[in-house]
Amino acid sequence: MKKISVGIIGFGTVGTGVATILKKNAALLRQRLGATIELKRIADLDIQRDRGVALKPGVLTSDANEIINDPDIDIVVELIGGTNAAKKMTLQAVKNGKHVVTANKALLSKHGHELFSAAAENGVDIAFEASVGGGIPIIRTIQEGLASDRILSFFGILNGTANYILSRMTDEGGDFQDILKDAQEEGYAEADPTFDVEGIDTMHKLCVLIGLAFGKKVSEKKIYTEGISKITPLDIEFARELGYRIKLLAICRGSEKGVDARIHPTLIPEGHLLAQVNNTLNAVFLQSEDLGPTMLYGHGAGMMPTGSAVVADIVSLSRDIVKNTANRVPYLPVNGKKKAGEIAIKPIKEIEARYYLRFSAIDKPGILSQISGILGRNNISIYSVVQKGRRMRGGSVPIFMLVHESKESDIQKALKQIDRLSILRQKTMLIRIEEGL
Amino acid sequence: MKKISVGIIGFGTVGTGVATILKKNAALLRQRLGATIELKRIADLDIQRDRGVALKPGVLTSDANEIINDPDIDIVVELIGGTNAAKKMTLQAVKNGKHVVTANKALLSKHGHELFSAAAENGVDIAFEASVGGGIPIIRTIQEGLASDRILSFFGILNGTANYILSRMTDEGGDFQDILKDAQEEGYAEADPTFDVEGIDTMHKLCVLIGLAFGKKVSEKKIYTEGISKITPLDIEFARELGYRIKLLAICRGSEKGVDARIHPTLIPEGHLLAQVNNTLNAVFLQSEDLGPTMLYGHGAGMMPTGSAVVADIVSLSRDIVKNTANRVPYLPVNGKKKAGEIAIKPIKEIEARYYLRFSAIDKPGILSQISGILGRNNISIYSVVQKGRRMRGGSVPIFMLVHESKESDIQKALKQIDRLSILRQKTMLIRIEEGL
């Protein structure tokens, strides 16, 4: 029976999951694959800590080069995260003729095309199902299930930490900071939660999906990225009253000619399937020309779900090795075109949307007239407005407003004028609404 | 550029979708595949009717053998349905060294193992993504995404017609027969709706999934199959009041050692994602050991969605042809084991579940005492009971009841006794409840 040797670089949460599954399911994998997968080496800076997986002596090493340059190793699993060392290691592994499995969305978002091109040149593959949506088979679905189809739009809840915090704020009505602290204690948020709560992790994943869906490079800095740290219980409560849930959404609409792509907290109708995706779970809701709507749902992170997606990639590459083939499913732009162009991203100022606005004003006569006057002069038409009693810190009164479809540039101009009014106590809260998903 | 020749047998709805997509997306497919897909022949008994797809002269034939025996044709797409002619044609195509794409769940449910074995022996593949859930990538996800995982359970809404009727009954409160008639006029139900509304189509799909998930043969007749034709607006309304939706569910729990597998109308909690799958849409909610819960959602039928899944299979096989490989992802039991055993199916009498019961009784004192007495003597414990005013035909009064987890054999015994009581006007309605999905 053929033996396929695997080396893992990075023995953290996902690495431990991969090692656990390869050991626990060895017989199953042998049966399904018709070959043996051997976990030959694991590299990590910390080779002392007990991860609860029994390994043969000599498997652990603190030198990743012992994996990358080992001629016996067929598949390198890169799980160290970050973009610099990970890029170097991945490129070297590829040049050494090794297939690579990675869960590193930051790496693929920034250097994806360079890495995929290098892989194709060297006749190997880079598999990356675990990089977006953890165990959700979104990469495979775009590459294979939608092989004949044109993607029109997709909307993703792609960060478990942010979704967990928003879900608890929705269920319990707590403050962002308090629930973040809880989440950190429970292990659902990292000590430095910036990447997760400020939408950066979601943006990396969106860039990976755009690259895959439209076969072009994506410039991260052109993607408008706004996190959830400014969302208050008042916003969540009022959104609920209006029949909406607030989700941190990755949004993409368009074609290879250009996309409206952005990350921000979004009001979505409570009856939509995505509104039911709660806690740490992730989902992608996708619309394509022939298939219509599709939604994929599941765990977007975690030791075993993500580990399972990595092992599925190892199996897929192993099937190619068994069949002595490679580059069976080319990363799109590499196929046929030497150079992938960069996709045009519509600047946030140019979008049109419906908006939720929360003004924090002093409780005085004439406020609404001043605010609505400025909105009207900026072509913004009010859909509904609700003013409730004193409920905010500092004695100000919240005024909730939904406006009809407007230009973002008009909204921003109006808010600049409104926020300069002496009756306004805080910066106005703006949340975009997504109805057409 | 390599050319891959395709022949379609069966130019109905799905065949028309496939031909449309191959034509419409020819350039896209060429770019993504690095090869040309040529639709060389289409066979159908009716080659006169205009399907709205412009075909070159000589493509249409009324003789399927001109496709099966054409040495130029690489991939045969079987879309005629049924099990006899389709089996013969598929076997002959496979023996002639052709890959086959099929959307025929009845064929695969009944003869799947024989066909997959024949394909493996002849070094070709049978692709069947479109056979279950139309465009939903459930086959690919089980074969590839879950390649390292063990499936613990899955629950499917797999028939668009039945789901459409139940959704409209839920939204509008109409009778089954009236809405079925509407559905037939709108093209959502066939003239003979038996396969769809009585659960037979769902059962075929369940058998395909069980075979795939556990690598064993499935005996159709051992799967308890009950349709939706007896569901009344009263049941739907009362289920709603209790916080449930009624769905025609394919249920499977177990392992390769044996499964609890059945098809019947089921009360599911309204908060579950599956309860939000409405109209003609389909979904599979799956639990596996490492990945946890996953749900795949989308169109389970229709010209373009199903056509798109068929073309995705054509692309996948074409990629193998381009790479000169085959049997890359073996149908599980064929790999390693010559003979796949038959999976044990737990008889419905042996299951335990919670139940919804609706009794139709004469409005007389002492009814409830008689009914509950019989239930008690059969070890069935009542969870809640509601009796409302006169609302049924014939002057009988509905008594709605939920019972705690009970043995199906006890329930059946009790209902036999209850239905013999002179105070009962109709056979008692029983609907199983599924909480643990």
XYZ file of N, CA, C and O in Angstrom, chain A residues 21 24-25 28-34 135-137 140-141 143-150 213 271 273 276-277 281 285 289-299 304-305 308-309 311-312 315-317 319-320 323 325-330 332 335 337, chain B residues 21 24-25 28-34 135-137 140-141 143-150 213 271 273 276-277 281 285 289-299 304-305 308-309 311-312 315-317 319-320 323 325-330 332 335 337:
496
model
N -6.915 13.840 14.321
C -7.760 13.157 13.326
C -6.952 12.126 12.543
O -7.412 11.015 12.304
N -6.624 9.215 15.007
C -7.915 8.595 15.358
C -8.555 7.883 14.163
O -9.133 6.811 14.303
N -8.463 8.502 12.980
C -9.153 7.967 11.805
C -8.222 7.280 10.819
O -8.544 7.169 9.637
N -9.816 4.370 8.877
C -10.851 4.892 7.980
C -10.229 5.527 6.739
O -10.653 5.292 5.599
N -9.189 6.337 6.983
C -8.521 7.025 5.876
C -7.866 6.013 4.937
O -7.926 6.160 3.716
N -7.245 4.998 5.528
C -6.604 3.961 4.710
C -7.642 3.302 3.824
O -7.424 3.085 2.626
N -8.787 2.986 4.409
C -9.844 2.321 3.648
C -10.381 3.213 2.530
O -10.570 2.772 1.395
N -10.611 4.485 2.840
C -11.226 5.361 1.837
C -10.250 5.793 0.758
O -10.644 6.120 -0.351
N -8.982 5.810 1.112
C -7.963 6.338 0.207
C -7.237 5.233 -0.546
O -6.749 5.447 -1.653
N -7.162 4.052 0.049
C -6.354 2.998 -0.548
C -4.868 3.296 -0.423
O -4.050 2.819 -1.212
N -14.686 24.402 8.521
C -15.121 23.137 7.951
C -16.195 23.255 6.886
O -16.599 22.263 6.285
N -16.658 24.459 6.591
C -17.698 24.639 5.575
C -17.072 24.480 4.188
O -16.095 25.144 3.890
N -17.636 23.621 3.356
C -16.973 23.319 2.066
C -17.166 24.398 1.006
O -17.577 24.109 -0.102
N -14.314 24.237 -2.049
C -14.621 23.125 -2.968
C -15.882 23.420 -3.777
O -15.956 23.100 -4.968
N -16.871 24.027 -3.146
C -18.123 24.311 -3.853
C -17.904 25.334 -4.958
O -18.424 25.180 -6.064
N -14.981 25.975 -6.474
C -14.082 25.421 -7.491
C -14.726 24.317 -8.322
O -14.444 24.172 -9.495
N -15.573 23.499 -7.670
C -16.102 22.339 -8.384
C -17.610 22.416 -8.618
O -18.073 22.254 -9.733
N -18.363 22.681 -7.564
C -19.818 22.712 -7.714
C -20.277 23.823 -8.653
O -21.250 23.672 -9.378
N -19.554 24.939 -8.625
C -19.931 26.077 -9.465
C -19.019 26.197 -10.687
O -18.899 27.266 -11.268
N -18.401 25.077 -11.046
C -17.418 25.103 -12.132
C -18.001 25.645 -13.427
O -17.286 26.222 -14.240
N -19.306 25.475 -13.617
C -19.891 25.937 -14.884
C -20.733 27.188 -14.685
O -21.447 27.605 -15.582
N -20.674 27.758 -13.505
C -21.629 28.812 -13.167
C -20.936 30.165 -12.944
O -19.731 30.230 -12.729
N -21.732 31.219 -12.999
C -21.225 32.565 -12.733
C -21.782 33.041 -11.395
O -22.994 33.120 -11.220
N -13.544 33.311 -6.812
C -14.789 33.421 -7.566
C -14.578 34.100 -8.922
O -15.219 33.740 -9.903
N -36.110 37.211 8.860
C -36.615 36.010 8.206
C -35.606 35.357 7.275
O -35.832 34.254 6.784
N -32.341 33.292 6.115
C -31.577 32.189 6.725
C -30.324 32.688 7.437
O -29.963 32.183 8.503
N -30.413 33.544 11.039
C -30.533 32.430 11.987
C -29.171 31.797 12.284
O -29.099 30.788 12.990
N -28.109 32.327 11.694
C -26.771 31.769 11.920
C -26.196 32.448 13.152
O -25.822 33.623 13.104
N -21.117 30.002 14.857
C -21.267 29.383 13.537
C -21.096 30.386 12.401
O -21.277 31.591 12.578
N -23.929 32.659 2.050
C -25.123 32.636 1.212
C -24.716 33.191 -0.144
O -24.249 34.321 -0.238
N -25.737 32.382 -11.292
C -26.635 32.539 -12.431
C -27.553 31.330 -12.641
O -28.761 31.489 -12.798
N -26.986 30.150 -12.654
C -27.789 28.967 -12.975
C -28.304 28.250 -11.734
O -29.416 27.759 -11.702
N -27.480 28.181 -10.719
C -27.843 27.420 -9.524
C -28.831 28.187 -8.661
O -29.599 27.596 -7.908
N -28.822 29.498 -8.740
C -29.679 30.295 -7.862
C -29.054 30.437 -6.494
O -27.837 30.489 -6.376
N -29.882 30.486 -5.435
C -29.329 30.655 -4.094
C -28.801 29.345 -3.522
O -29.368 28.289 -3.749
N -27.708 29.443 -2.811
C -27.130 28.295 -2.099
C -26.671 28.822 -0.758
O -26.139 29.928 -0.683
N -26.851 28.064 0.305
C -26.225 28.454 1.554
C -25.468 27.269 2.137
O -25.943 26.148 2.116
N -24.262 27.560 2.616
C -23.456 26.557 3.299
C -23.236 27.054 4.719
O -22.874 28.213 4.927
N -23.422 26.179 5.669
C -23.452 26.554 7.088
C -22.644 25.565 7.909
O -22.658 24.374 7.611
N -21.945 26.045 8.915
C -21.226 25.119 9.800
C -20.229 25.867 10.672
O -20.236 27.097 10.748
N -19.358 25.089 11.332
C -18.357 25.697 12.200
C -17.233 26.314 11.370
O -16.620 25.635 10.563
N -11.344 20.712 15.917
C -11.769 19.566 15.123
C -12.432 19.964 13.797
O -12.104 19.362 12.770
N -13.335 20.951 13.770
C -13.909 21.319 12.469
C -12.835 21.778 11.475
O -12.798 21.313 10.337
N -10.581 18.963 10.543
C -11.248 18.066 9.611
C -11.171 18.577 8.169
O -10.990 17.799 7.221
N -11.279 19.889 7.987
C -11.167 20.462 6.637
C -9.734 20.320 6.117
O -9.516 20.043 4.932
N -7.627 17.927 6.957
C -7.413 16.517 6.611
C -8.135 16.168 5.308
O -7.618 15.405 4.484
N -9.320 16.749 5.081
C -10.001 16.518 3.802
C -9.118 16.987 2.640
O -9.052 16.331 1.598
N -6.431 14.462 2.144
C -6.973 13.301 1.424
C -7.078 13.609 -0.064
O -6.703 12.806 -0.914
N -7.571 14.816 -0.374
C -7.737 15.185 -1.781
C -6.389 15.173 -2.515
O -6.263 14.621 -3.609
N -5.373 15.778 -1.886
C -4.039 15.778 -2.496
C -3.486 14.353 -2.571
O -2.829 13.980 -3.545
N -5.174 11.671 -2.994
C -5.821 10.992 -4.119
C -5.111 11.327 -5.422
O -4.939 10.477 -6.299
N -4.681 12.594 -5.539
C -3.912 12.980 -6.722
C -2.565 12.263 -6.747
O -2.105 11.824 -7.804
N -2.969 8.774 -7.808
C -3.251 8.704 -9.244
C -2.138 9.345 -10.077
O -2.277 9.470 -11.300
N -1.199 12.434 -10.408
C -1.615 13.615 -11.152
C -1.520 14.839 -10.242
O -1.286 14.710 -9.046
N -1.664 16.003 -10.819
C -1.639 17.245 -10.031
C -2.277 18.341 -10.861
O -2.543 18.164 -12.057
N -2.553 19.475 -10.226
C -3.156 20.619 -10.897
C -4.431 20.239 -11.642
O -4.716 20.756 -12.716
N -5.176 19.291 -11.052
C -6.406 18.836 -11.682
C -7.456 19.958 -11.711
O -8.144 20.161 -12.712
N -7.567 20.674 -10.596
C -8.482 21.817 -10.540
C -7.628 23.065 -10.399
O -7.228 23.434 -9.307
N -7.301 23.705 -11.521
C -6.396 24.845 -11.435
C -7.068 26.003 -10.709
O -8.279 26.194 -10.823
N -8.227 29.394 -10.729
C -8.738 29.898 -12.010
C -7.789 30.750 -12.854
O -7.549 30.440 -14.006
N -5.033 29.272 -14.945
C -5.381 28.441 -16.073
C -5.635 29.295 -17.311
O -6.631 29.980 -17.408
N -4.359 32.026 -18.364
C -3.821 33.378 -18.344
C -2.555 33.418 -17.501
O -2.557 32.996 -16.342
N -26.796 25.345 -20.747
C -25.597 25.794 -20.031
C -24.333 25.516 -20.851
O -23.437 26.365 -20.930
N -24.390 28.286 -23.528
C -24.278 29.637 -22.957
C -22.898 29.878 -22.336
O -22.328 30.964 -22.445
N -22.379 28.876 -21.638
C -21.134 29.054 -20.890
C -19.921 28.394 -21.553
O -18.946 28.077 -20.873
N -16.580 30.197 -20.955
C -16.222 30.107 -19.541
C -15.670 28.712 -19.217
O -14.640 28.573 -18.530
N -16.360 27.710 -19.720
C -15.944 26.336 -19.442
C -14.582 26.056 -20.069
O -13.725 25.414 -19.464
N -14.382 26.565 -21.284
C -13.105 26.391 -21.979
C -11.992 27.012 -21.141
O -10.945 26.421 -20.936
N -12.271 28.209 -20.615
C -11.260 28.913 -19.819
C -10.944 28.164 -18.525
O -9.792 27.995 -18.155
N -11.977 27.704 -17.847
C -11.765 27.063 -16.553
C -11.201 25.660 -16.669
O -10.560 25.152 -15.764
N -11.492 25.020 -17.800
C -11.115 23.623 -17.967
C -9.836 23.469 -18.771
O -9.094 22.495 -18.604
N -9.560 24.427 -19.640
C -8.423 24.246 -20.549
C -8.700 23.191 -21.595
O -7.781 22.573 -22.135
N -28.981 21.076 -7.245
C -27.733 21.817 -7.295
C -26.979 21.896 -5.980
O -25.883 22.455 -5.923
N -27.533 21.345 -4.905
C -26.859 21.392 -3.604
C -25.679 20.414 -3.626
O -25.861 19.251 -3.958
N -24.486 20.879 -3.261
C -23.304 20.005 -3.428
C -23.161 18.967 -2.314
O -22.124 18.853 -1.697
N -20.684 15.750 -3.369
C -19.281 16.167 -3.321
C -18.831 16.383 -1.869
O -17.710 16.048 -1.499
N -19.705 16.970 -1.078
C -19.345 17.244 0.322
C -19.137 15.943 1.095
O -18.185 15.824 1.870
N -18.356 12.973 -0.257
C -17.215 12.251 -0.815
C -15.880 12.916 -0.540
O -14.865 12.257 -0.354
N -15.876 14.250 -0.519
C -14.588 14.939 -0.404
C -14.455 15.727 0.891
O -13.488 15.580 1.616
N -15.429 16.569 1.199
C -15.337 17.385 2.408
C -15.314 16.547 3.674
O -14.656 16.890 4.649
N -16.050 15.431 3.644
C -16.126 14.583 4.830
C -15.255 13.338 4.667
O -15.477 12.332 5.341
N -14.255 13.443 3.789
C -13.432 12.270 3.473
C -12.767 11.684 4.707
O -12.487 10.494 4.767
N -12.505 12.514 5.715
C -11.824 11.996 6.901
C -12.775 11.877 8.081
O -12.338 11.615 9.197
N -14.058 12.058 7.843
C -14.981 12.196 8.969
C -15.999 11.049 8.996
O -16.190 10.355 8.009
N -16.613 10.895 10.134
C -17.672 9.896 10.290
C -19.006 10.617 10.429
O -19.187 11.414 11.341
N -22.719 7.468 2.349
C -22.207 7.818 3.675
C -21.591 6.616 4.381
O -20.600 6.760 5.103
N -37.343 27.041 15.501
C -36.073 27.760 15.568
C -34.946 27.070 14.829
O -33.877 27.646 14.643
N -32.741 25.683 11.743
C -32.529 26.164 10.378
C -33.394 25.416 9.356
O -33.897 26.018 8.408
N -36.711 26.726 8.416
C -36.739 27.935 7.582
C -36.565 27.618 6.101
O -36.477 28.524 5.276
N -36.451 26.338 5.779
C -36.277 25.941 4.376
C -37.664 25.768 3.773
O -38.355 24.798 4.092
N -37.435 24.864 -2.058
C -36.020 24.682 -1.712
C -35.775 23.419 -0.896
O -36.679 22.900 -0.235
N -29.194 18.778 6.537
C -28.534 19.138 7.792
C -27.842 17.883 8.281
O -28.471 16.854 8.494
N -18.685 13.565 13.130
C -17.901 13.469 14.368
C -16.988 14.676 14.572
O -16.961 15.272 15.640
N -16.208 15.023 13.571
C -15.218 16.087 13.735
C -15.731 17.452 13.286
O -15.443 18.472 13.900
N -16.475 17.470 12.194
C -16.926 18.737 11.624
C -18.082 19.335 12.417
O -18.279 20.543 12.417
N -18.839 18.489 13.115
C -20.028 18.978 13.822
C -21.180 19.172 12.858
O -21.301 18.435 11.888
N -22.018 20.191 13.078
C -23.170 20.385 12.208
C -22.799 21.124 10.926
O -21.959 22.019 10.933
N -23.400 20.726 9.851
C -23.227 21.405 8.553
C -24.602 21.446 7.908
O -25.346 20.488 8.012
N -24.929 22.541 7.266
C -26.150 22.519 6.462
C -25.861 23.034 5.063
O -25.130 24.010 4.893
N -26.400 22.337 4.087
C -26.305 22.759 2.693
C -27.725 23.018 2.198
O -28.610 22.193 2.410
N -27.900 24.134 1.526
C -29.243 24.609 1.171
C -29.253 25.094 -0.265
O -28.278 25.707 -0.717
N -30.319 24.852 -0.979
C -30.437 25.385 -2.333
C -31.580 24.732 -3.092
O -32.410 24.037 -2.506
N -31.610 24.967 -4.406
C -32.667 24.394 -5.231
C -32.419 22.919 -5.467
O -31.353 22.535 -5.947
N -32.388 24.798 -14.580
C -31.044 25.358 -14.499
C -30.259 24.878 -13.271
O -29.090 24.523 -13.393
N -30.867 24.857 -12.075
C -30.098 24.358 -10.928
C -29.613 22.914 -11.132
O -28.431 22.608 -10.931
N -27.120 22.724 -13.892
C -25.822 23.230 -13.447
C -25.021 22.169 -12.680
O -23.796 22.056 -12.839
N -25.717 21.364 -11.869
C -25.031 20.287 -11.144
C -24.532 19.221 -12.113
O -23.436 18.669 -11.943
N -23.686 19.749 -15.255
C -22.526 20.287 -15.981
C -21.292 20.309 -15.066
O -20.177 20.036 -15.509
N -21.478 20.589 -13.767
C -20.345 20.532 -12.841
C -19.737 19.128 -12.829
O -18.510 18.963 -12.780
N -17.748 18.711 -15.961
C -16.458 19.401 -15.812
C -15.497 18.546 -14.983
O -14.328 18.376 -15.330
N -16.004 17.995 -13.885
C -15.155 17.187 -13.018
C -14.595 15.977 -13.784
O -13.389 15.689 -13.717
N -15.447 15.294 -14.522
C -14.976 14.142 -15.307
C -14.017 14.606 -16.399
O -13.022 13.928 -16.691
N -11.994 17.082 -16.240
C -10.700 17.344 -15.616
C -9.909 16.043 -15.484
O -8.692 16.020 -15.668
N -10.612 14.966 -15.145
C -9.939 13.669 -15.081
C -9.467 13.237 -16.463
O -8.367 12.694 -16.611
N -6.434 15.083 -17.419
C -5.274 14.596 -16.662
C -5.032 13.102 -16.882
O -4.146 12.514 -16.235
N -6.710 10.499 -15.981
C -6.884 9.684 -14.782
C -8.360 9.328 -14.625
O -9.213 9.843 -15.355
N -8.655 8.431 -13.695
C -10.053 8.062 -13.414
C -10.109 7.397 -12.055
O -9.084 7.078 -11.456
N -11.317 7.200 -11.564
C -11.525 6.556 -10.253
C -10.706 7.227 -9.159
O -10.228 6.571 -8.244
N -10.584 8.550 -9.272
C -9.813 9.296 -8.291
C -10.498 9.267 -6.915
O -9.847 9.084 -5.892
N -11.806 9.467 -6.925
C -12.577 9.381 -5.685
C -13.466 8.159 -5.805
O -14.539 8.218 -6.381
N -13.007 7.034 -5.269
C -13.803 5.816 -5.467
C -15.100 5.893 -4.670
O -15.141 6.484 -3.597
N -17.184 4.596 -2.118
C -16.519 3.980 -0.967
C -16.428 2.455 -0.952
O -15.334 1.914 -0.820
N -13.905 0.571 -2.977
C -12.484 0.726 -2.675
C -12.065 -0.224 -1.565
O -12.422 -0.055 -0.427
N -12.937 -3.173 -0.773
C -13.794 -4.332 -0.532
C -14.478 -4.740 -1.821
O -15.103 -3.931 -2.488
